[in-house]
PDB file of C-alpha atoms in Angstrom:
ATOM      1  CA  ASP A 645      15.044  -5.206   8.514  1.00 72.00           C
ATOM      2  CA  GLN A 646      11.308  -4.707   8.809  1.00 84.00           C
ATOM      3  CA  GLN A 647      10.308  -1.297  10.080  1.00 94.00           C
ATOM      4  CA  VAL A 648       6.600  -2.162  10.276  1.00 97.00           C
ATOM      5  CA  LYS A 649       5.633  -5.533  11.682  1.00 97.00           C
ATOM      6  CA  GLN A 650       2.346  -7.359  11.766  1.00 97.00           C
ATOM      7  CA  ASN A 651       3.176 -10.472  13.731  1.00 93.00           C
ATOM      8  CA  SER A 652      -0.141 -12.258  13.277  1.00 96.00           C
ATOM      9  CA  PRO A 653      -0.499 -13.611   9.735  1.00 96.00           C
ATOM     10  CA  SER A 654      -4.124 -14.506  10.365  1.00 97.00           C
ATOM     11  CA  LEU A 655      -7.024 -13.894  12.740  1.00 97.00           C
ATOM     12  CA  SER A 656     -10.401 -15.594  12.965  1.00 98.00           C
ATOM     13  CA  VAL A 657     -13.329 -13.904  14.712  1.00 98.00           C
ATOM     14  CA  GLN A 658     -17.024 -14.647  15.143  1.00 98.00           C
ATOM     15  CA  GLU A 659     -19.496 -12.277  13.541  1.00 98.00           C
ATOM     16  CA  GLY A 660     -20.589  -9.559  15.970  1.00 97.00           C
ATOM     17  CA  ARG A 661     -17.482  -9.814  18.124  1.00 98.00           C
ATOM     18  CA  ILE A 662     -14.515  -7.466  18.212  1.00 98.00           C
ATOM     19  CA  SER A 663     -11.555  -7.885  15.851  1.00 98.00           C
ATOM     20  CA  ILE A 664      -8.238  -6.504  17.054  1.00 98.00           C
ATOM     21  CA  LEU A 665      -5.377  -6.259  14.575  1.00 98.00           C
ATOM     22  CA  ASN A 666      -1.957  -5.283  15.855  1.00 98.00           C
ATOM     23  CA  CYS A 667       1.028  -3.519  14.342  1.00 98.00           C
ATOM     24  CA  ASP A 668       4.457  -2.596  15.708  1.00 98.00           C
ATOM     25  CA  TYR A 669       7.010  -0.221  14.241  1.00 97.00           C
ATOM     26  CA  THR A 670      10.664   0.409  14.917  1.00 97.00           C
ATOM     27  CA  ASN A 671      11.398   3.776  13.298  1.00 95.00           C
ATOM     28  CA  SER A 672      10.688   6.567  15.789  1.00 94.00           C
ATOM     29  CA  MET A 673      10.578   9.058  12.901  1.00 94.00           C
ATOM     30  CA  PHE A 674       7.234   7.638  11.729  1.00 95.00           C
ATOM     31  CA  ASP A 675       4.477  10.069  12.614  1.00 93.00           C
ATOM     32  CA  TYR A 676       1.606   9.070  10.362  1.00 94.00           C
ATOM     33  CA  PHE A 677      -0.046   5.670  10.312  1.00 95.00           C
ATOM     34  CA  LEU A 678      -2.667   4.119   8.096  1.00 95.00           C
ATOM     35  CA  TRP A 679      -4.659   0.922   7.774  1.00 97.00           C
ATOM     36  CA  TYR A 680      -5.598  -0.537   4.416  1.00 96.00           C
ATOM     37  CA  LYS A 681      -7.963  -3.367   3.584  1.00 97.00           C
ATOM     38  CA  LYS A 682      -7.342  -5.633   0.610  1.00 95.00           C
ATOM     39  CA  TYR A 683      -9.744  -8.069  -1.006  1.00 94.00           C
ATOM     40  CA  PRO A 684      -8.411 -10.733  -3.426  1.00 90.00           C
ATOM     41  CA  ALA A 685      -7.781  -9.412  -6.956  1.00 87.00           C
ATOM     42  CA  GLU A 686      -8.275  -5.817  -5.810  1.00 91.00           C
ATOM     43  CA  GLY A 687      -5.874  -3.080  -4.765  1.00 92.00           C
ATOM     44  CA  PRO A 688      -5.588  -1.982  -1.135  1.00 94.00           C
ATOM     45  CA  THR A 689      -8.321   0.391   0.021  1.00 94.00           C
ATOM     46  CA  PHE A 690      -7.666   3.101   2.592  1.00 93.00           C
ATOM     47  CA  LEU A 691      -9.533   2.463   5.833  1.00 96.00           C
ATOM     48  CA  ILE A 692      -8.415   4.850   8.552  1.00 96.00           C
ATOM     49  CA  SER A 693      -5.372   6.870   9.573  1.00 94.00           C
ATOM     50  CA  ILE A 694      -3.915   8.477  12.658  1.00 95.00           C
ATOM     51  CA  SER A 695      -1.342  11.168  13.234  1.00 94.00           C
ATOM     52  CA  SER A 696       1.176  10.840  16.051  1.00 94.00           C
ATOM     53  CA  ILE A 697      -0.344  13.860  17.792  1.00 95.00           C
ATOM     54  CA  LYS A 698      -3.373  11.708  18.576  1.00 95.00           C
ATOM     55  CA  ASP A 699      -3.737   8.416  20.379  1.00 96.00           C
ATOM     56  CA  LYS A 700      -7.123   7.435  18.990  1.00 97.00           C
ATOM     57  CA  ASN A 701      -9.149   7.935  15.843  1.00 97.00           C
ATOM     58  CA  GLU A 702     -12.625   6.582  15.155  1.00 97.00           C
ATOM     59  CA  ASP A 703     -14.609   6.110  11.999  1.00 96.00           C
ATOM     60  CA  GLY A 704     -17.825   4.174  12.432  1.00 97.00           C
ATOM     61  CA  ARG A 705     -17.033   0.591  13.394  1.00 98.00           C
ATOM     62  CA  PHE A 706     -13.286   1.172  13.001  1.00 98.00           C
ATOM     63  CA  THR A 707     -11.018   2.630  15.689  1.00 98.00           C
ATOM     64  CA  VAL A 708      -7.254   2.941  15.554  1.00 98.00           C
ATOM     65  CA  PHE A 709      -5.238   3.293  18.753  1.00 98.00           C
ATOM     66  CA  LEU A 710      -1.657   4.547  18.831  1.00 98.00           C
ATOM     67  CA  ASN A 711       0.788   3.957  21.687  1.00 97.00           C
ATOM     68  CA  LYS A 712       3.860   5.974  20.763  1.00 96.00           C
ATOM     69  CA  SER A 713       5.964   4.912  23.749  1.00 96.00           C
ATOM     70  CA  ALA A 714       5.450   1.264  22.829  1.00 97.00           C
ATOM     71  CA  LYS A 715       5.643   1.968  19.081  1.00 97.00           C
ATOM     72  CA  HIS A 716       2.432   0.023  18.705  1.00 98.00           C
ATOM     73  CA  LEU A 717      -0.877   0.590  17.010  1.00 97.00           C
ATOM     74  CA  SER A 718      -4.000  -1.459  16.768  1.00 98.00           C
ATOM     75  CA  LEU A 719      -7.157  -1.499  14.689  1.00 98.00           C
ATOM     76  CA  HIS A 720     -10.414  -2.414  16.397  1.00 98.00           C
ATOM     77  CA  ILE A 721     -13.443  -3.449  14.378  1.00 98.00           C
ATOM     78  CA  VAL A 722     -16.698  -3.564  16.342  1.00 98.00           C
ATOM     79  CA  PRO A 723     -18.924  -5.351  15.553  1.00 98.00           C
ATOM     80  CA  SER A 724     -17.138  -7.554  13.037  1.00 98.00           C
ATOM     81  CA  GLN A 725     -19.080  -8.520   9.914  1.00 98.00           C
ATOM     82  CA  PRO A 726     -18.421 -11.275   7.332  1.00 97.00           C
ATOM     83  CA  GLY A 727     -17.766  -8.547   4.730  1.00 96.00           C
ATOM     84  CA  ASP A 728     -14.780  -7.444   6.823  1.00 97.00           C
ATOM     85  CA  SER A 729     -12.966 -10.643   5.844  1.00 98.00           C
ATOM     86  CA  ALA A 730      -9.881  -9.417   3.987  1.00 97.00           C
ATOM     87  CA  VAL A 731      -6.152  -8.833   4.408  1.00 97.00           C
ATOM     88  CA  TYR A 732      -5.412  -5.772   6.546  1.00 98.00           C
ATOM     89  CA  PHE A 733      -2.181  -3.866   6.066  1.00 97.00           C
ATOM     90  CA  CYS A 734      -0.678  -1.452   8.530  1.00 97.00           C
ATOM     91  CA  ALA A 735       1.449   1.306   6.976  1.00 96.00           C
ATOM     92  CA  ALA A 736       3.580   4.122   8.332  1.00 95.00           C
ATOM     93  CA  SER A 737       5.181   7.221   6.907  1.00 93.00           C
ATOM     94  CA  ILE A 738       7.237  10.229   7.895  1.00 91.00           C
ATOM     95  CA  GLY A 739       4.772  13.029   7.395  1.00 86.00           C
ATOM     96  CA  SER A 740       1.399  12.636   5.767  1.00 81.00           C
ATOM     97  CA  GLN A 741       3.011  12.822   2.305  1.00 81.00           C
ATOM     98  CA  GLY A 742       5.911  10.468   2.889  1.00 82.00           C
ATOM     99  CA  ASN A 743       6.214   7.163   1.116  1.00 88.00           C
ATOM    100  CA  LEU A 744       4.372   4.338   2.825  1.00 92.00           C
ATOM    101  CA  ILE A 745       6.145   1.501   4.618  1.00 94.00           C
ATOM    102  CA  PHE A 746       3.815  -1.476   4.848  1.00 96.00           C
ATOM    103  CA  GLY A 747       3.658  -4.463   7.147  1.00 97.00           C
ATOM    104  CA  LYS A 748       3.150  -7.963   5.755  1.00 96.00           C
ATOM    105  CA  GLY A 749      -0.565  -7.946   6.468  1.00 97.00           C
ATOM    106  CA  THR A 750      -3.001  -9.898   8.634  1.00 98.00           C
ATOM    107  CA  LYS A 751      -5.709 -12.017   7.044  1.00 97.00           C
ATOM    108  CA  LEU A 752      -8.963 -11.536   8.949  1.00 98.00           C
ATOM    109  CA  SER A 753     -11.732 -14.114   8.658  1.00 98.00           C
ATOM    110  CA  VAL A 754     -15.079 -13.232  10.185  1.00 98.00           C
ATOM    111  CA  LYS A 755     -17.266 -16.305  10.542  1.00 96.00           C
ATOM    112  CA  PRO A 756     -21.079 -16.040  10.439  1.00 93.00           C
TER     113      PRO A 756
ATOM    114  CA  GLU B 424     -12.999   8.567 -15.363  1.00 46.00           C
ATOM    115  CA  THR B 425     -12.959   7.095 -11.872  1.00 60.00           C
ATOM    116  CA  GLY B 426     -10.595   4.601 -10.310  1.00 86.00           C
ATOM    117  CA  VAL B 427      -7.089   3.508 -11.172  1.00 94.00           C
ATOM    118  CA  THR B 428      -6.643   1.036 -14.008  1.00 95.00           C
ATOM    119  CA  GLN B 429      -3.536  -1.079 -14.517  1.00 97.00           C
ATOM    120  CA  SER B 430      -2.579  -3.101 -17.556  1.00 96.00           C
ATOM    121  CA  PRO B 431      -1.911  -5.841 -18.235  1.00 97.00           C
ATOM    122  CA  THR B 432      -3.359  -7.794 -15.304  1.00 96.00           C
ATOM    123  CA  HIS B 433      -0.955 -10.682 -15.767  1.00 96.00           C
ATOM    124  CA  LEU B 434       2.336 -10.981 -17.604  1.00 96.00           C
ATOM    125  CA  ILE B 435       4.998 -13.650 -18.048  1.00 98.00           C
ATOM    126  CA  LYS B 436       8.512 -12.614 -19.080  1.00 98.00           C
ATOM    127  CA  THR B 437      11.858 -14.326 -19.438  1.00 98.00           C
ATOM    128  CA  ARG B 438      14.868 -13.423 -17.334  1.00 98.00           C
ATOM    129  CA  GLY B 439      16.883 -10.652 -18.976  1.00 98.00           C
ATOM    130  CA  GLN B 440      13.924  -9.177 -20.869  1.00 98.00           C
ATOM    131  CA  GLN B 441      12.438  -5.729 -20.381  1.00 98.00           C
ATOM    132  CA  VAL B 442       8.866  -4.982 -19.328  1.00 98.00           C
ATOM    133  CA  THR B 443       6.588  -1.940 -19.278  1.00 98.00           C
ATOM    134  CA  LEU B 444       3.621  -1.792 -16.934  1.00 98.00           C
ATOM    135  CA  ARG B 445       0.942   0.845 -17.354  1.00 98.00           C
ATOM    136  CA  CYS B 446      -1.328   2.747 -15.021  1.00 97.00           C
ATOM    137  CA  SER B 447      -4.186   5.081 -15.807  1.00 96.00           C
ATOM    138  CA  SER B 448      -5.091   7.376 -12.945  1.00 92.00           C
ATOM    139  CA  GLN B 449      -8.175   9.428 -12.186  1.00 86.00           C
ATOM    140  CA  SER B 450      -8.352  12.812 -13.840  1.00 86.00           C
ATOM    141  CA  GLY B 451      -6.670  15.418 -11.657  1.00 87.00           C
ATOM    142  CA  HIS B 452      -4.467  12.929  -9.827  1.00 89.00           C
ATOM    143  CA  ASN B 453      -1.060  14.571 -10.171  1.00 91.00           C
ATOM    144  CA  THR B 454       0.769  12.100  -7.926  1.00 92.00           C
ATOM    145  CA  VAL B 455       1.453   8.467  -8.691  1.00 94.00           C
ATOM    146  CA  SER B 456       3.408   5.942  -6.673  1.00 95.00           C
ATOM    147  CA  TRP B 457       4.454   2.445  -7.645  1.00 97.00           C
ATOM    148  CA  TYR B 458       4.796  -0.447  -5.222  1.00 97.00           C
ATOM    149  CA  GLN B 459       6.113  -3.990  -5.534  1.00 97.00           C
ATOM    150  CA  GLN B 460       4.367  -6.684  -3.508  1.00 96.00           C
ATOM    151  CA  ALA B 461       6.185 -10.000  -3.378  1.00 95.00           C
ATOM    152  CA  LEU B 462       4.286 -13.098  -2.296  1.00 92.00           C
ATOM    153  CA  GLY B 463       3.529 -13.027   1.421  1.00 90.00           C
ATOM    154  CA  GLN B 464       4.923  -9.525   1.841  1.00 92.00           C
ATOM    155  CA  GLY B 465       3.468  -6.063   2.116  1.00 94.00           C
ATOM    156  CA  PRO B 466       3.779  -3.558  -0.735  1.00 95.00           C
ATOM    157  CA  GLN B 467       7.242  -2.012  -1.005  1.00 96.00           C
ATOM    158  CA  PHE B 468       7.679   1.544  -2.274  1.00 95.00           C
ATOM    159  CA  ILE B 469       9.499   1.809  -5.625  1.00 97.00           C
ATOM    160  CA  PHE B 470       9.147   5.489  -6.504  1.00 95.00           C
ATOM    161  CA  GLN B 471       6.741   8.393  -6.702  1.00 93.00           C
ATOM    162  CA  TYR B 472       6.076  10.875  -9.491  1.00 94.00           C
ATOM    163  CA  TYR B 473       4.568  14.286  -8.878  1.00 91.00           C
ATOM    164  CA  ARG B 474       3.625  16.451 -11.846  1.00 91.00           C
ATOM    165  CA  GLU B 475       5.768  14.312 -14.171  1.00 92.00           C
ATOM    166  CA  GLU B 476       8.938  14.531 -12.055  1.00 93.00           C
ATOM    167  CA  GLU B 477      10.360  11.779  -9.858  1.00 92.00           C
ATOM    168  CA  ASN B 478       9.660  12.834  -6.264  1.00 89.00           C
ATOM    169  CA  GLY B 479      11.154  10.067  -4.163  1.00 90.00           C
ATOM    170  CA  ARG B 480      12.584   6.616  -4.613  1.00 94.00           C
ATOM    171  CA  GLY B 481      12.763   3.502  -2.507  1.00 93.00           C
ATOM    172  CA  ASN B 482      15.550   0.954  -2.331  1.00 93.00           C
ATOM    173  CA  PHE B 483      15.307  -0.253  -5.922  1.00 97.00           C
ATOM    174  CA  PRO B 484      18.093  -0.336  -8.535  1.00 97.00           C
ATOM    175  CA  PRO B 485      18.182   2.033 -11.533  1.00 97.00           C
ATOM    176  CA  ARG B 486      16.860  -0.677 -13.855  1.00 98.00           C
ATOM    177  CA  PHE B 487      13.483   0.238 -12.348  1.00 98.00           C
ATOM    178  CA  SER B 488      12.400   3.473 -13.986  1.00 97.00           C
ATOM    179  CA  GLY B 489       9.192   5.351 -14.550  1.00 96.00           C
ATOM    180  CA  LEU B 490       7.376   7.995 -16.457  1.00 96.00           C
ATOM    181  CA  GLN B 491       4.307  10.081 -15.739  1.00 96.00           C
ATOM    182  CA  PHE B 492       2.375  11.740 -18.550  1.00 94.00           C
ATOM    183  CA  PRO B 493       0.191  14.867 -18.663  1.00 92.00           C
ATOM    184  CA  ASN B 494      -2.903  12.751 -19.320  1.00 90.00           C
ATOM    185  CA  TYR B 495      -2.631  11.174 -15.801  1.00 89.00           C
ATOM    186  CA  SER B 496      -1.197   7.918 -17.094  1.00 94.00           C
ATOM    187  CA  SER B 497       2.135   6.488 -16.017  1.00 97.00           C
ATOM    188  CA  GLU B 498       4.549   3.658 -16.720  1.00 97.00           C
ATOM    189  CA  LEU B 499       6.877   1.459 -14.751  1.00 98.00           C
ATOM    190  CA  ASN B 500       9.763   0.051 -16.782  1.00 98.00           C
ATOM    191  CA  VAL B 501      11.992  -2.741 -15.581  1.00 98.00           C
ATOM    192  CA  ASN B 502      15.105  -3.702 -17.554  1.00 97.00           C
ATOM    193  CA  ALA B 503      17.170  -6.875 -17.336  1.00 98.00           C
ATOM    194  CA  LEU B 504      14.465  -8.792 -15.491  1.00 98.00           C
ATOM    195  CA  GLU B 505      15.516 -11.099 -12.689  1.00 98.00           C
ATOM    196  CA  LEU B 506      13.596 -13.999 -11.160  1.00 97.00           C
ATOM    197  CA  ASP B 507      13.148 -11.989  -7.938  1.00 97.00           C
ATOM    198  CA  ASP B 508      11.239  -9.327  -9.867  1.00 98.00           C
ATOM    199  CA  SER B 509       8.280 -11.699  -9.916  1.00 98.00           C
ATOM    200  CA  ALA B 510       5.640  -9.884  -7.885  1.00 97.00           C
ATOM    201  CA  LEU B 511       2.406  -7.921  -7.946  1.00 97.00           C
ATOM    202  CA  TYR B 512       3.062  -4.337  -9.040  1.00 98.00           C
ATOM    203  CA  LEU B 513       0.655  -1.764  -7.671  1.00 97.00           C
ATOM    204  CA  CYS B 514       0.068   1.752  -8.868  1.00 96.00           C
ATOM    205  CA  ALA B 515      -1.499   4.314  -6.525  1.00 95.00           C
ATOM    206  CA  SER B 516      -2.528   7.846  -7.362  1.00 93.00           C
ATOM    207  CA  SER B 517      -3.781  10.881  -5.504  1.00 90.00           C
ATOM    208  CA  TRP B 518      -4.505  14.513  -6.253  1.00 85.00           C
ATOM    209  CA  ASP B 519      -2.510  16.062  -3.447  1.00 79.00           C
ATOM    210  CA  ARG B 520       0.189  13.584  -2.313  1.00 78.00           C
ATOM    211  CA  MET B 521      -1.633  12.986   0.944  1.00 79.00           C
ATOM    212  CA  ASN B 522      -1.259   9.329   1.913  1.00 76.00           C
ATOM    213  CA  TYR B 523      -4.868   8.867   2.922  1.00 77.00           C
ATOM    214  CA  GLY B 524      -5.919  10.085  -0.503  1.00 80.00           C
ATOM    215  CA  TYR B 525      -4.252   7.303  -2.478  1.00 89.00           C
ATOM    216  CA  THR B 526      -6.373   5.110  -4.716  1.00 91.00           C
ATOM    217  CA  PHE B 527      -4.709   1.838  -5.614  1.00 94.00           C
ATOM    218  CA  GLY B 528      -5.145  -0.116  -8.786  1.00 95.00           C
ATOM    219  CA  SER B 529      -5.678  -3.880  -8.764  1.00 96.00           C
ATOM    220  CA  GLY B 530      -2.108  -4.465  -9.860  1.00 96.00           C
ATOM    221  CA  THR B 531      -0.170  -6.306 -12.533  1.00 97.00           C
ATOM    222  CA  ARG B 532       1.031  -9.797 -11.662  1.00 97.00           C
ATOM    223  CA  LEU B 533       4.480 -10.216 -13.244  1.00 98.00           C
ATOM    224  CA  THR B 534       6.084 -13.640 -13.428  1.00 98.00           C
ATOM    225  CA  VAL B 535       9.709 -13.906 -14.552  1.00 98.00           C
ATOM    226  CA  VAL B 536      10.820 -17.359 -15.704  1.00 97.00           C
TER     227      VAL B 536
END
C-alpha cells in the first residue's frame, strides 16, 4: 500500500528544456512535501520543499507545485542541465518533523 | 566535521547472523533517522533517535534496534538476519528534526546470503 507514488520510473529530456517530475499521494494527513535528488553511490540530497498552505515554491531553476485537491505535486526544472541527471525522490510527511514517506523515485536523464 | 559518514560501505552476512551498521553525524546534529532502501524502492523509515532516545518507529520488527551516542554517532543493529533484509541502509541526521534539514549518508549496502 504505497502512500506516495511516482508512476514514471524514468524520464529523458533534452538539455535546456523543461523537466517535469510527478508525484501522487493518498494520505490526506500529509501536509509537508519534499523532493530529493540522488546521484549513484551518494545519499539523497534535499532539493526543495513545500508546505500544504502553499501551492507553489520556487528556488532558482526548481519549482514545486502542489495540488491538494488532486493529491498531486510536481517538480519543474527549467532549464534542464546534464548535471541534473539523477534519481529524484518525492517524499511526504505529517508535519515538518514527521518521518518521511518516499516514493520509488524517477530517474531523470538530461541529454546534451 | 562535516557530512554524514556511514560504515562499512558494503557488507555480506549469512542468514541468521547479527549486524551492526554505524553512522557518524555532523557535530550538533541531535536527530538521526535510519532508512532501508530495497532495490527499486524508495527509502523506508525504520526509526528516529532524538537526543539519544527513540522518537518514532516505522513498520519494522523489534529485531531492528538502534542506539544514539552523545558524540553524534549512532548504530543500527539487526538480529536474526533474513534474506529480505538485503538493502541499502541510509542514515540521515539534522540539528533540529526539521525534514528539510536532513543530511543523508551514502549508505551501507547489506547483502544477506
